[in-house]
Structures are given as C-alpha cells and as structure tokens.
Amino acid sequence: MTRTTTLHIDKESHKFSAAHYTIFSATERERLHGHNYSVSARIVAPMGDNGFAADYNVYKRRIASLCEKLDEYMILAADSPYQEIEEQGESYRVRFNGEEMSFLKCDSLLLPLRNATVEEFSHYLLQQLLAECADDGLVELEVWVASGPGQRASALWRQ
C-alpha cells in the first residue's frame, strides 16, 4: 500500500488584486469593483523513500507565478453567455444588457471563464496548476480562492 501525505500551502504572499463584476443574469450584474484575492492549495502526493512527498518550494513558486499573472488586471469572463466582447483597437469593447463598456487591453485579462467569481477562478487556477504538475505523480490537488475573509471557493482534482 502506497503511503500518501497531504501538504497545505497557504502563504500570505499568494495573492492577487483584480477588478471584476459578477454577472447574475442576462439583465443584472454587479458594479465594477475589486478584491484582494488569496490562493491556497492542498496537495496529496505519495511519500518518497527520502521521507517527503513533494517539495514545498516548487509548489510555492508555481502558485506565486499564477497569482502574479492575474495581479492588477481587470478580469473579463470571455465565456459568459450574457455579454459580448470584441477587440477594438487598444481596447476590449464589452456589451451587456444594452450597456457598452470599454477596457484597455493592457489593463485587462480575457480569461476562459463563464463569470468572474471565486468559483470560476478556483477552477481556472486548478487547471493552470495541473498543467505544471502533470508529471509530479499527485493523487489529489485542490485550489482555493478567497475574495476576503470568510468567503472562498475551491476546485478539486483527483487522480
């Protein structure tokens, strides 16, 4: 029987600040605002002969890198069925319920999300982290994203 160990990574430095709005329906959305998001992970891996399961530093660097890629951007949900996004010169032009909004491309990230929520961010970051961990022999990987104290969501992958 293979022994496994669960590692928890929840560093103060694993965070990103981003602007967004949540879309509730075809006619209702939040006002544009931002959060200081935090990201943490739970990693289940087999114990190695050397007495440890995985190198914390490798995973800390990977999570920090993912957070850095999202930091200080306006996040737009490219896969939302309720809005249309098109490129217009140096901007993204967004149409929602008769409104038009314009966001500079250099300040925005167009992500493959249905909505800009902690639930979607957790799934997105899980997939990004899994792509970097494909050969690590992990048994489980769970990623949490919090938008503030007491409010977070997670996405889970199991082998």
PDB file of N, CA and C in Angstrom, residues 7-60:
ATOM      1  N   LEU A   7      -0.177  17.948   1.818  1.00  0.00           N
ATOM      2  CA  LEU A   7       0.526  19.203   2.066  1.00  0.00           C
ATOM      3  C   LEU A   7      -0.467  20.346   1.910  1.00  0.00           C
ATOM      4  N   HIS A   8      -0.390  21.315   2.795  1.00  0.00           N
ATOM      5  CA  HIS A   8      -1.240  22.501   2.721  1.00  0.00           C
ATOM      6  C   HIS A   8      -0.343  23.711   2.485  1.00  0.00           C
ATOM      7  N   ILE A   9      -0.643  24.465   1.463  1.00  0.00           N
ATOM      8  CA  ILE A   9       0.121  25.669   1.168  1.00  0.00           C
ATOM      9  C   ILE A   9      -0.843  26.849   1.219  1.00  0.00           C
ATOM     10  N   ASP A  10      -0.616  27.718   2.184  1.00  0.00           N
ATOM     11  CA  ASP A  10      -1.496  28.861   2.411  1.00  0.00           C
ATOM     12  C   ASP A  10      -0.621  30.037   2.839  1.00  0.00           C
ATOM     13  N   LYS A  11       0.067  30.617   1.890  1.00  0.00           N
ATOM     14  CA  LYS A  11       1.036  31.674   2.167  1.00  0.00           C
ATOM     15  C   LYS A  11       0.395  33.051   2.006  1.00  0.00           C
ATOM     16  N   GLU A  12       0.757  33.951   2.868  1.00  0.00           N
ATOM     17  CA  GLU A  12       0.276  35.344   2.790  1.00  0.00           C
ATOM     18  C   GLU A  12       0.645  35.971   1.441  1.00  0.00           C
ATOM     19  N   SER A  13       1.752  35.557   0.868  1.00  0.00           N
ATOM     20  CA  SER A  13       2.212  36.143  -0.401  1.00  0.00           C
ATOM     21  C   SER A  13       1.466  35.612  -1.622  1.00  0.00           C
ATOM     22  N   HIS A  14       0.659  34.578  -1.474  1.00  0.00           N
ATOM     23  CA  HIS A  14      -0.075  34.015  -2.609  1.00  0.00           C
ATOM     24  C   HIS A  14      -1.397  34.758  -2.773  1.00  0.00           C
ATOM     25  N   LYS A  15      -1.306  35.907  -3.430  1.00  0.00           N
ATOM     26  CA  LYS A  15      -2.479  36.753  -3.593  1.00  0.00           C
ATOM     27  C   LYS A  15      -2.377  37.529  -4.900  1.00  0.00           C
ATOM     28  N   PHE A  16      -3.519  38.040  -5.316  1.00  0.00           N
ATOM     29  CA  PHE A  16      -3.565  38.944  -6.456  1.00  0.00           C
ATOM     30  C   PHE A  16      -4.709  39.925  -6.260  1.00  0.00           C
ATOM     31  N   SER A  17      -4.542  41.095  -6.784  1.00  0.00           N
ATOM     32  CA  SER A  17      -5.582  42.117  -6.741  1.00  0.00           C
ATOM     33  C   SER A  17      -6.139  42.250  -8.143  1.00  0.00           C
ATOM     34  N   ALA A  18      -7.463  42.248  -8.249  1.00  0.00           N
ATOM     35  CA  ALA A  18      -8.074  42.329  -9.571  1.00  0.00           C
ATOM     36  C   ALA A  18      -9.433  43.000  -9.494  1.00  0.00           C
ATOM     37  N   ALA A  19      -9.793  43.649 -10.585  1.00  0.00           N
ATOM     38  CA  ALA A  19     -11.125  44.233 -10.732  1.00  0.00           C
ATOM     39  C   ALA A  19     -12.003  43.244 -11.488  1.00  0.00           C
ATOM     40  N   HIS A  20     -13.309  43.308 -11.225  1.00  0.00           N
ATOM     41  CA  HIS A  20     -14.242  42.421 -11.908  1.00  0.00           C
ATOM     42  C   HIS A  20     -15.659  42.896 -11.648  1.00  0.00           C
ATOM     43  N   TYR A  21     -16.596  42.247 -12.278  1.00  0.00           N
ATOM     44  CA  TYR A  21     -18.005  42.351 -11.923  1.00  0.00           C
ATOM     45  C   TYR A  21     -18.597  40.968 -12.129  1.00  0.00           C
ATOM     46  N   THR A  22     -19.498  40.592 -11.242  1.00  0.00           N
ATOM     47  CA  THR A  22     -20.185  39.309 -11.348  1.00  0.00           C
ATOM     48  C   THR A  22     -21.475  39.526 -12.118  1.00  0.00           C
ATOM     49  N   ILE A  23     -21.758  38.624 -13.042  1.00  0.00           N
ATOM     50  CA  ILE A  23     -22.991  38.684 -13.822  1.00  0.00           C
ATOM     51  C   ILE A  23     -23.984  37.703 -13.196  1.00  0.00           C
ATOM     52  N   PHE A  24     -25.153  38.203 -12.803  1.00  0.00           N
ATOM     53  CA  PHE A  24     -26.166  37.376 -12.143  1.00  0.00           C
ATOM     54  C   PHE A  24     -27.187  36.800 -13.118  1.00  0.00           C
ATOM     55  N   SER A  25     -27.443  37.511 -14.198  1.00  0.00           N
ATOM     56  CA  SER A  25     -28.432  37.071 -15.187  1.00  0.00           C
ATOM     57  C   SER A  25     -28.196  37.872 -16.465  1.00  0.00           C
ATOM     58  N   ALA A  26     -29.057  37.676 -17.435  1.00  0.00           N
ATOM     59  CA  ALA A  26     -28.928  38.407 -18.698  1.00  0.00           C
ATOM     60  C   ALA A  26     -29.153  39.905 -18.520  1.00  0.00           C
ATOM     61  N   THR A  27     -29.726  40.302 -17.387  1.00  0.00           N
ATOM     62  CA  THR A  27     -30.053  41.719 -17.187  1.00  0.00           C
ATOM     63  C   THR A  27     -29.461  42.331 -15.924  1.00  0.00           C
ATOM     64  N   GLU A  28     -28.765  41.549 -15.118  1.00  0.00           N
ATOM     65  CA  GLU A  28     -28.269  42.074 -13.840  1.00  0.00           C
ATOM     66  C   GLU A  28     -26.814  41.681 -13.615  1.00  0.00           C
ATOM     67  N   ARG A  29     -26.037  42.682 -13.210  1.00  0.00           N
ATOM     68  CA  ARG A  29     -24.637  42.468 -12.864  1.00  0.00           C
ATOM     69  C   ARG A  29     -24.260  43.393 -11.722  1.00  0.00           C
ATOM     70  N   GLU A  30     -23.151  43.060 -11.083  1.00  0.00           N
ATOM     71  CA  GLU A  30     -22.606  43.945 -10.050  1.00  0.00           C
ATOM     72  C   GLU A  30     -21.950  45.149 -10.707  1.00  0.00           C
ATOM     73  N   ARG A  31     -21.740  46.153  -9.910  1.00  0.00           N
ATOM     74  CA  ARG A  31     -20.917  47.281 -10.356  1.00  0.00           C
ATOM     75  C   ARG A  31     -19.458  46.811 -10.406  1.00  0.00           C
ATOM     76  N   LEU A  32     -18.692  47.451 -11.217  1.00  0.00           N
ATOM     77  CA  LEU A  32     -17.260  47.181 -11.298  1.00  0.00           C
ATOM     78  C   LEU A  32     -16.630  47.483  -9.934  1.00  0.00           C
ATOM     79  N   HIS A  33     -15.847  46.524  -9.430  1.00  0.00           N
ATOM     80  CA  HIS A  33     -15.149  46.700  -8.165  1.00  0.00           C
ATOM     81  C   HIS A  33     -13.962  45.743  -8.138  1.00  0.00           C
ATOM     82  N   GLY A  34     -13.229  45.732  -7.050  1.00  0.00           N
ATOM     83  CA  GLY A  34     -12.064  44.866  -6.969  1.00  0.00           C
ATOM     84  C   GLY A  34     -11.956  44.151  -5.638  1.00  0.00           C
ATOM     85  N   HIS A  35     -11.066  43.160  -5.629  1.00  0.00           N
ATOM     86  CA  HIS A  35     -10.794  42.382  -4.420  1.00  0.00           C
ATOM     87  C   HIS A  35      -9.290  42.129  -4.328  1.00  0.00           C
ATOM     88  N   ASN A  36      -8.855  41.857  -3.120  1.00  0.00           N
ATOM     89  CA  ASN A  36      -7.534  41.303  -2.879  1.00  0.00           C
ATOM     90  C   ASN A  36      -7.762  39.812  -2.651  1.00  0.00           C
ATOM     91  N   TYR A  37      -7.560  39.029  -3.695  1.00  0.00           N
ATOM     92  CA  TYR A  37      -7.812  37.588  -3.651  1.00  0.00           C
ATOM     93  C   TYR A  37      -6.611  36.872  -3.034  1.00  0.00           C
ATOM     94  N   SER A  38      -6.880  35.780  -2.345  1.00  0.00           N
ATOM     95  CA  SER A  38      -5.799  34.924  -1.856  1.00  0.00           C
ATOM     96  C   SER A  38      -6.009  33.516  -2.410  1.00  0.00           C
ATOM     97  N   VAL A  39      -4.905  32.827  -2.623  1.00  0.00           N
ATOM     98  CA  VAL A  39      -4.919  31.492  -3.231  1.00  0.00           C
ATOM     99  C   VAL A  39      -4.178  30.531  -2.314  1.00  0.00           C
ATOM    100  N   SER A  40      -4.772  29.370  -2.086  1.00  0.00           N
ATOM    101  CA  SER A  40      -4.113  28.327  -1.309  1.00  0.00           C
ATOM    102  C   SER A  40      -4.362  26.984  -1.981  1.00  0.00           C
ATOM    103  N   ALA A  41      -3.590  25.996  -1.565  1.00  0.00           N
ATOM    104  CA  ALA A  41      -3.690  24.685  -2.216  1.00  0.00           C
ATOM    105  C   ALA A  41      -3.513  23.561  -1.197  1.00  0.00           C
ATOM    106  N   ARG A  42      -4.117  22.429  -1.540  1.00  0.00           N
ATOM    107  CA  ARG A  42      -3.946  21.176  -0.803  1.00  0.00           C
ATOM    108  C   ARG A  42      -3.439  20.162  -1.809  1.00  0.00           C
ATOM    109  N   ILE A  43      -2.303  19.573  -1.502  1.00  0.00           N
ATOM    110  CA  ILE A  43      -1.643  18.646  -2.417  1.00  0.00           C
ATOM    111  C   ILE A  43      -1.513  17.290  -1.727  1.00  0.00           C
ATOM    112  N   VAL A  44      -2.026  16.244  -2.363  1.00  0.00           N
ATOM    113  CA  VAL A  44      -1.875  14.883  -1.836  1.00  0.00           C
ATOM    114  C   VAL A  44      -0.927  14.155  -2.789  1.00  0.00           C
ATOM    115  N   ALA A  45       0.168  13.660  -2.212  1.00  0.00           N
ATOM    116  CA  ALA A  45       1.198  13.009  -3.020  1.00  0.00           C
ATOM    117  C   ALA A  45       1.741  11.794  -2.282  1.00  0.00           C
ATOM    118  N   PRO A  46       2.269  10.831  -3.034  1.00  0.00           N
ATOM    119  CA  PRO A  46       2.862   9.657  -2.384  1.00  0.00           C
ATOM    120  C   PRO A  46       4.142  10.034  -1.642  1.00  0.00           C
ATOM    121  N   MET A  47       4.358   9.374  -0.524  1.00  0.00           N
ATOM    122  CA  MET A  47       5.596   9.572   0.234  1.00  0.00           C
ATOM    123  C   MET A  47       6.758   8.975  -0.549  1.00  0.00           C
ATOM    124  N   GLY A  48       7.828   9.717  -0.604  1.00  0.00           N
ATOM    125  CA  GLY A  48       9.019   9.209  -1.259  1.00  0.00           C
ATOM    126  C   GLY A  48       9.911   8.453  -0.289  1.00  0.00           C
ATOM    127  N   ASP A  49      10.878   7.746  -0.830  1.00  0.00           N
ATOM    128  CA  ASP A  49      11.829   6.995   0.007  1.00  0.00           C
ATOM    129  C   ASP A  49      12.686   7.916   0.868  1.00  0.00           C
ATOM    130  N   ASN A  50      12.750   9.186   0.481  1.00  0.00           N
ATOM    131  CA  ASN A  50      13.575  10.147   1.208  1.00  0.00           C
ATOM    132  C   ASN A  50      12.820  10.818   2.359  1.00  0.00           C
ATOM    133  N   GLY A  51      11.565  10.417   2.613  1.00  0.00           N
ATOM    134  CA  GLY A  51      10.833  10.929   3.756  1.00  0.00           C
ATOM    135  C   GLY A  51       9.980  12.159   3.497  1.00  0.00           C
ATOM    136  N   PHE A  52       9.895  12.591   2.265  1.00  0.00           N
ATOM    137  CA  PHE A  52       8.952  13.670   1.975  1.00  0.00           C
ATOM    138  C   PHE A  52       8.201  13.379   0.692  1.00  0.00           C
ATOM    139  N   ALA A  53       7.043  14.043   0.545  1.00  0.00           N
ATOM    140  CA  ALA A  53       6.158  13.751  -0.581  1.00  0.00           C
ATOM    141  C   ALA A  53       6.359  14.704  -1.755  1.00  0.00           C
ATOM    142  N   ALA A  54       6.630  15.946  -1.476  1.00  0.00           N
ATOM    143  CA  ALA A  54       6.791  16.934  -2.538  1.00  0.00           C
ATOM    144  C   ALA A  54       7.569  18.118  -1.978  1.00  0.00           C
ATOM    145  N   ASP A  55       8.206  18.828  -2.845  1.00  0.00           N
ATOM    146  CA  ASP A  55       8.998  19.989  -2.454  1.00  0.00           C
ATOM    147  C   ASP A  55       8.072  21.201  -2.341  1.00  0.00           C
ATOM    148  N   TYR A  56       7.859  21.665  -1.124  1.00  0.00           N
ATOM    149  CA  TYR A  56       7.009  22.833  -0.903  1.00  0.00           C
ATOM    150  C   TYR A  56       7.427  24.014  -1.781  1.00  0.00           C
ATOM    151  N   ASN A  57       8.733  24.213  -1.901  1.00  0.00           N
ATOM    152  CA  ASN A  57       9.225  25.381  -2.635  1.00  0.00           C
ATOM    153  C   ASN A  57       8.801  25.374  -4.094  1.00  0.00           C
ATOM    154  N   VAL A  58       8.755  24.206  -4.711  1.00  0.00           N
ATOM    155  CA  VAL A  58       8.313  24.108  -6.105  1.00  0.00           C
ATOM    156  C   VAL A  58       6.878  24.591  -6.235  1.00  0.00           C
ATOM    157  N   TYR A  59       6.016  24.120  -5.347  1.00  0.00           N
ATOM    158  CA  TYR A  59       4.599  24.486  -5.419  1.00  0.00           C
ATOM    159  C   TYR A  59       4.367  25.936  -5.011  1.00  0.00           C
ATOM    160  N   LYS A  60       5.132  26.430  -4.053  1.00  0.00           N
ATOM    161  CA  LYS A  60       5.015  27.837  -3.671  1.00  0.00           C
ATOM    162  C   LYS A  60       5.377  28.739  -4.845  1.00  0.00           C
TER     163      LYS A  60
END
